[in-house]
Coordinates of C-alpha atoms and ligand atoms in Angstrom, one line a residue:
M1 CA -25.3 66.6 -46.5
R2 CA -26.3 64.5 -43.7
V3 CA -25.7 66.5 -40.6
L4 CA -26.0 64.6 -37.4
S5 CA -25.7 65.3 -33.5
G6 CA -27.3 64.4 -30.2
I7 CA -27.3 65.8 -26.5
Q8 CA -27.2 63.8 -23.5
S9 CA -30.4 64.0 -21.3
S10 CA -28.2 64.3 -18.2
G11 CA -29.2 67.6 -16.8
T12 CA -30.4 71.2 -17.6
L13 CA -29.9 72.9 -20.6
H14 CA -27.0 75.8 -20.6
L15 CA -25.6 78.4 -22.8
G16 CA -22.7 76.1 -23.6
N17 CA -25.1 73.5 -25.2
Y18 CA -27.2 76.1 -27.0
F19 CA -24.2 78.0 -28.6
G20 CA -21.9 75.1 -28.9
M21 CA -24.2 73.0 -30.7
M22 CA -27.8 73.6 -30.7
K23 CA -28.0 76.8 -32.3
R24 CA -26.3 75.5 -35.3
M25 CA -28.1 72.3 -35.5
I26 CA -31.3 74.4 -35.9
K27 CA -29.9 76.6 -38.5
Y28 CA -28.7 73.4 -40.6
Q29 CA -32.4 72.1 -40.8
N30 CA -32.8 74.5 -43.5
E31 CA -30.1 73.4 -45.9
N32 CA -29.3 70.2 -44.8
D33 CA -30.7 66.4 -44.3
L34 CA -30.7 66.9 -40.5
F35 CA -30.8 63.8 -38.0
C36 CA -31.2 65.0 -34.2
F37 CA -31.6 62.9 -31.0
I38 CA -31.6 62.7 -27.5
A39 CA -28.8 60.5 -26.2
N40 CA -30.3 58.9 -23.1
Y41 CA -28.5 55.6 -23.4
H42 CA -25.5 57.7 -23.1
A43 CA -27.0 59.7 -19.9
L44 CA -27.8 56.4 -18.4
T45 CA -23.9 55.9 -17.9
T46 CA -24.1 58.7 -15.3
L47 CA -27.6 59.0 -14.3
P48 CA -28.7 55.8 -12.5
N49 CA -32.1 57.4 -11.1
A50 CA -34.9 56.5 -13.4
R51 CA -37.1 59.1 -12.8
N52 CA -34.6 61.9 -13.4
L53 CA -33.6 60.0 -16.7
S54 CA -37.0 59.9 -18.1
E55 CA -38.0 63.5 -17.0
N56 CA -34.9 65.0 -18.5
T57 CA -35.3 63.0 -21.6
F58 CA -38.6 64.7 -22.2
H59 CA -37.1 68.0 -21.1
A60 CA -34.3 67.8 -23.6
A61 CA -36.8 67.0 -26.3
C62 CA -38.9 69.9 -25.5
D63 CA -35.8 72.1 -25.3
F64 CA -34.8 71.3 -28.8
L65 CA -38.3 71.8 -30.1
A66 CA -39.0 75.2 -28.2
L67 CA -35.5 76.5 -29.6
G68 CA -36.7 76.1 -33.0
L69 CA -36.2 72.6 -34.3
D70 CA -38.8 71.7 -36.9
P71 CA -39.7 68.0 -36.9
D72 CA -41.1 68.3 -40.5
R73 CA -37.7 69.5 -41.7
C74 CA -35.6 66.8 -39.8
T75 CA -35.4 63.5 -38.2
F76 CA -35.8 64.0 -34.5
W77 CA -36.0 61.0 -32.0
V78 CA -35.0 59.4 -28.8
Q79 CA -32.0 57.1 -28.9
S80 CA -33.6 54.4 -27.0
D81 CA -36.5 54.4 -29.4
V82 CA -34.1 53.0 -32.3
P83 CA -32.4 50.1 -30.4
Q84 CA -30.6 49.1 -33.6
V85 CA -28.0 51.4 -32.3
T86 CA -27.1 48.9 -29.5
E87 CA -26.9 46.1 -31.9
L88 CA -24.4 48.0 -34.2
T89 CA -22.4 49.0 -30.7
W90 CA -22.1 45.4 -30.0
I91 CA -20.8 44.7 -33.6
L92 CA -18.1 47.7 -33.2
T93 CA -17.0 46.8 -29.8
S94 CA -16.0 43.4 -31.2
L95 CA -13.8 45.3 -33.5
V96 CA -12.3 48.0 -31.3
N97 CA -9.1 47.3 -29.3
R98 CA -9.1 48.2 -25.6
G99 CA -6.3 50.7 -26.1
L100 CA -8.3 52.9 -28.1
L101 CA -10.5 53.2 -25.3
D102 CA -7.8 53.7 -22.7
R103 CA -6.8 56.9 -24.5
A104 CA -10.4 58.5 -24.0
T105 CA -9.7 61.9 -22.0
S106 CA -13.4 62.4 -21.3
Y107 CA -13.7 59.0 -19.4
K108 CA -10.6 60.1 -17.3
D109 CA -12.1 63.4 -16.7
K110 CA -15.2 61.8 -15.5
I111 CA -13.6 59.3 -13.2
G112 CA -11.5 62.2 -11.8
K113 CA -14.6 63.9 -10.9
G114 CA -15.8 61.0 -8.8
L115 CA -18.2 59.2 -11.4
K116 CA -18.4 55.2 -10.9
P117 CA -16.0 53.7 -13.6
N118 CA -19.0 51.4 -15.1
M119 CA -18.5 49.9 -18.5
G120 CA -21.0 52.0 -19.9
L121 CA -19.0 54.9 -19.3
Y122 CA -15.7 53.2 -20.7
S123 CA -17.7 52.1 -23.9
Y124 CA -19.2 55.6 -24.3
P125 CA -17.2 56.5 -27.5
I126 CA -18.2 53.0 -29.2
L127 CA -21.9 54.1 -28.7
M128 CA -21.4 57.4 -30.0
A129 CA -19.7 55.9 -33.2
A130 CA -22.7 53.8 -33.4
D131 CA -24.9 56.8 -33.4
I132 CA -23.0 58.5 -36.2
L133 CA -22.2 55.4 -38.4
L134 CA -25.8 53.8 -38.2
F135 CA -27.4 56.8 -39.8
G136 CA -24.7 58.0 -42.3
G137 CA -23.7 61.2 -40.3
E138 CA -21.1 62.9 -42.6
L139 CA -21.0 66.4 -40.5
V140 CA -21.4 66.3 -36.8
P141 CA -21.9 69.6 -35.1
V142 CA -20.5 69.7 -31.5
G143 CA -18.3 71.6 -29.1
N144 CA -14.4 71.1 -28.8
D145 CA -14.8 68.6 -25.9
Q146 CA -16.3 66.0 -28.5
K147 CA -13.3 66.4 -30.8
Q148 CA -11.6 63.2 -29.6
H149 CA -14.7 61.3 -29.8
L150 CA -15.2 62.1 -33.6
E151 CA -11.5 61.2 -34.1
M152 CA -12.4 57.6 -32.5
T153 CA -15.5 57.4 -34.5
R154 CA -13.3 57.9 -37.7
E155 CA -10.7 55.3 -36.6
I156 CA -13.5 52.5 -35.9
A157 CA -15.2 53.4 -39.3
N158 CA -12.1 53.0 -41.1
K159 CA -11.1 49.7 -39.3
F160 CA -14.6 48.3 -40.3
N161 CA -14.5 49.4 -43.9
N162 CA -10.9 48.1 -44.3
Q163 CA -12.2 44.7 -42.8
Y164 CA -15.6 44.3 -44.4
G165 CA -15.9 46.8 -47.3
E166 CA -16.9 50.3 -47.7
I167 CA -20.2 50.4 -45.6
F168 CA -19.8 53.6 -43.4
A169 CA -19.6 57.3 -44.4
I170 CA -16.4 58.8 -42.7
P171 CA -17.9 61.6 -40.8
K172 CA -16.1 64.9 -39.8
E173 CA -16.8 67.3 -36.9
D174 CA -18.3 70.6 -37.2
I175 CA -16.6 72.9 -34.4
L176 CA -17.1 76.7 -34.6
E177 CA -14.1 78.8 -33.3
K178 CA -16.1 81.3 -31.6
V179 CA -18.2 78.8 -29.7
K180 CA -16.2 75.8 -29.2
L181 CA -15.6 76.3 -25.6
V182 CA -18.1 78.5 -23.9
P183 CA -16.7 79.6 -20.3
G184 CA -18.8 78.9 -17.2
T185 CA -19.2 81.3 -14.4
D186 CA -15.8 80.3 -13.0
G187 CA -14.1 80.5 -16.4
Q188 CA -13.7 76.8 -17.0
K189 CA -15.6 75.2 -19.7
M190 CA -19.2 75.7 -18.9
S191 CA -20.8 72.2 -18.0
K192 CA -23.3 70.4 -16.1
S193 CA -20.6 68.7 -13.9
Y194 CA -18.9 71.6 -12.9
N195 CA -21.6 73.6 -11.3
N196 CA -20.9 76.6 -13.4
T197 CA -23.5 76.9 -15.8
I198 CA -26.0 79.5 -16.9
P199 CA -29.0 77.7 -17.7
I200 CA -31.6 78.9 -20.4
F201 CA -35.0 78.0 -19.1
E202 CA -34.7 78.3 -15.4
D203 CA -36.6 80.8 -13.4
G204 CA -35.1 84.2 -13.9
K205 CA -34.1 84.9 -10.4
L206 CA -31.8 81.7 -10.7
I207 CA -30.4 82.9 -14.0
R208 CA -29.7 86.2 -12.7
K209 CA -27.9 84.9 -9.6
K210 CA -25.7 82.8 -11.9
V211 CA -24.8 85.7 -14.1
M212 CA -24.0 87.8 -11.0
K213 CA -21.6 85.0 -10.0
I214 CA -19.4 85.1 -13.1
T215 CA -15.8 85.5 -12.0
T216 CA -14.2 89.0 -12.7
D217 CA -10.6 90.5 -11.8
A218 CA -10.1 93.0 -9.1
S219 CA -9.7 96.1 -11.3
E220 CA -10.9 99.4 -10.0
I221 CA -13.8 101.5 -11.4
D222 CA -11.7 103.8 -13.1
E223 CA -9.4 101.2 -14.5
P224 CA -9.8 99.7 -17.9
K225 CA -11.2 96.2 -17.9
S226 CA -9.5 93.1 -19.8
T227 CA -11.8 91.7 -22.6
D228 CA -10.0 88.2 -22.3
A229 CA -12.3 87.2 -19.4
P230 CA -15.6 85.1 -19.2
L231 CA -17.8 88.0 -18.5
F232 CA -16.7 89.3 -22.2
E233 CA -16.8 86.2 -23.9
L234 CA -20.3 85.3 -22.5
F235 CA -21.9 88.6 -23.6
N236 CA -20.1 88.5 -26.9
L237 CA -22.3 85.2 -27.7
F238 CA -25.1 87.4 -28.4
L239 CA -23.5 90.3 -30.4
N240 CA -23.0 91.1 -33.9
N241 CA -19.7 92.7 -35.0
D242 CA -21.0 96.3 -34.4
D243 CA -22.2 95.5 -31.0
R244 CA -19.1 93.7 -30.1
K245 CA -17.1 96.8 -30.9
K246 CA -19.3 98.7 -28.6
L247 CA -18.8 96.1 -25.8
I248 CA -14.9 96.1 -26.1
S249 CA -14.9 99.9 -25.9
R250 CA -17.2 99.8 -22.9
F251 CA -14.6 97.3 -21.1
E252 CA -11.6 99.4 -22.2
T253 CA -13.2 102.8 -21.0
P254 CA -12.5 103.6 -17.5
G255 CA -15.7 104.0 -15.4
A256 CA -17.2 100.7 -16.2
R257 CA -18.8 98.7 -13.5
Y258 CA -18.7 94.9 -13.8
G259 CA -22.1 95.0 -11.8
D260 CA -23.9 97.0 -14.5
I261 CA -22.4 95.0 -17.3
K262 CA -23.6 91.8 -15.7
Q263 CA -27.0 93.4 -15.3
D264 CA -27.2 94.0 -19.0
L265 CA -26.0 90.5 -19.9
F266 CA -28.8 89.2 -17.8
D267 CA -31.5 91.4 -19.6
K268 CA -29.7 90.2 -22.9
I269 CA -30.2 86.5 -21.9
M270 CA -33.9 86.9 -20.9
D271 CA -34.6 88.9 -24.0
Y272 CA -32.9 86.3 -26.3
F273 CA -34.8 83.4 -24.9
E274 CA -38.1 84.9 -24.0
P275 CA -40.1 83.5 -27.1
F276 CA -38.3 80.2 -26.7
R277 CA -39.4 80.0 -23.2
K278 CA -43.0 80.5 -24.2
N279 CA -42.6 77.7 -26.6
K280 CA -41.0 75.4 -23.9
E281 CA -44.0 76.1 -21.6
R282 CA -46.6 75.3 -24.2
L283 CA -44.8 72.1 -25.1
I284 CA -44.5 70.9 -21.4
Q285 CA -48.3 71.4 -21.0
N286 CA -49.0 69.4 -24.1
P287 CA -46.8 66.0 -23.8
S288 CA -48.7 63.8 -26.0
D289 CA -47.9 66.4 -28.9
V290 CA -44.2 65.9 -27.9
F291 CA -44.6 62.0 -27.8
D292 CA -46.3 62.1 -31.1
I293 CA -43.4 64.0 -32.6
L294 CA -40.9 61.4 -31.2
N295 CA -42.8 58.4 -32.2
L296 CA -43.0 59.7 -36.0
G297 CA -39.2 60.7 -35.7
A298 CA -38.2 57.2 -34.3
K299 CA -39.9 55.6 -37.3
K300 CA -38.0 57.7 -39.7
A301 CA -34.9 57.1 -38.0
Q302 CA -35.3 53.1 -37.7
K303 CA -36.0 53.0 -41.4
S304 CA -32.7 54.6 -42.0
A305 CA -31.0 52.5 -39.3
N306 CA -32.4 49.4 -40.8
Q307 CA -30.8 49.8 -44.2
V308 CA -27.3 50.1 -42.9
L309 CA -27.8 47.5 -40.2
E310 CA -28.8 45.0 -42.9
K311 CA -25.6 45.6 -44.8
V312 CA -23.5 45.5 -41.5
R313 CA -25.3 42.2 -40.4
S314 CA -24.7 40.6 -44.0
C315 CA -21.0 41.7 -44.1
T316 CA -20.0 40.7 -40.6
G317 CA -21.8 37.2 -41.1
I318 CA -24.1 37.9 -38.3
K319 CA -26.9 37.1 -40.8
Y320 CA -26.7 33.5 -41.4
K321 CA -29.9 32.6 -43.5
Ligands
ADP1 P1 -22.3 68.9 -20.7 O1 -20.6 69.1 -20.8 O2 -22.8 70.2 -19.9 O3 -22.8 67.7 -19.9 P2 -23.1 67.9 -23.1 O4 -22.3 66.8 -23.0 O5 -24.7 67.4 -22.9 O6 -23.1 68.9 -22.1 O7 -23.1 68.6 -24.4 C1 -24.0 68.6 -25.6 C2 -23.2 69.3 -26.6 O8 -22.9 70.7 -26.2 C3 -21.9 68.7 -27.2 O9 -21.9 69.0 -28.6 C4 -20.9 69.6 -26.5 O10 -19.7 69.6 -27.2 C5 -21.8 71.0 -26.3 N1 -21.0 71.7 -25.2 C6 -21.5 71.5 -24.0 N2 -20.7 72.5 -23.2 C7 -19.9 73.3 -24.0 C8 -19.4 74.5 -23.8 N3 -19.0 74.8 -22.7 N4 -18.8 75.0 -24.6 C9 -19.2 74.7 -26.2 N5 -19.9 73.5 -26.4 C10 -20.4 72.9 -25.3
LIG2 N1 -21.4 62.6 -26.5 C1 -22.1 63.8 -26.7 C2 -22.0 64.7 -25.6 O1 -21.7 64.4 -24.7 C3 -23.5 63.2 -27.3 C4 -23.8 62.3 -28.3 C5 -24.0 61.1 -28.3 C6 -23.4 62.6 -29.7 N2 -23.8 60.5 -29.6 C7 -23.6 61.6 -30.3 C8 -23.0 63.9 -30.3 C9 -23.4 61.5 -31.7 C10 -22.8 63.9 -31.7 C11 -23.0 62.5 -32.4 O2 -22.5 65.9 -25.9

């Protein structure tokens, strides 16, 4: 099965990105035909600073590789290295009704947070549909916030197929209940734009500071603690069933201190990511190795893109000779 997903290079990697999407993608490389990319055209819609965008793109690529993505077992590229996707975006744009985009909640959320309503942000879901359809993505691992974008992609693909013939595979989202909405330190969805993230590859001191900031209720030490809380949910990301039971009992037994639990969570995070942290340091020191990997990935991705784009150009009449 062709599994495809991407991550925007719009900021620093956090636990929500890793557990919501990347961890699963990396696992899928073992038994699927995996396509994975860094969505820097998407990041451009909110990041007008050129230096930040290019640095973030390099870092996002290093993040994925450091966490275990194996370029020999998948196709891994940077979105802008396969500009065919912008051609397909334009072709799809001519098919999409404005009403479809007017329904997009992620656009409204971003505008609500003060981002400039540029046309890139508005057309974001069409570029995302092109990302998926150009490479025949069948299963798309994402967090819950991307569900509507997948519904739109299906709507666009069906409309295209009805009008021009069966060109596109119809993709399905892969959303996992336990990690579909990783909470941030304030209990809302963890997101780069909410200043509530727990980063993965930042300095330990900063990570500890963020963990200590996780919102807790005002229950006393000798009272049982509720497991329906961000601290529990975040800790639970690292636990198997047995350890989860132990954590529930720790929360429910009077005497537990939130400060101690937070310290243990911090240790857990540092231990878990320690080997990946070393990988990342190595990659950052060898940028040309990373560029070689991305160049090779772009070639593979272009080959696949050209096959679909040829069909699209023919059936739409863009190809005229
Ligand atoms: P952000 O919301 O921080 O800007 P991205 O949009 O770059 O993150 O998301 C990259 C991937 O990580 C997407 O598949 C998204 O659904 C997933 N993701 C991001 N935040 C979370 C979260 N808090 N819980 C679950 N998945 C998440
Ligand atoms: N919109 C996704 C996000 O914000 C990133 C993305 C761009 C993507 N193109 C994609 C995800 C295609 C899956 C498939 O996280």
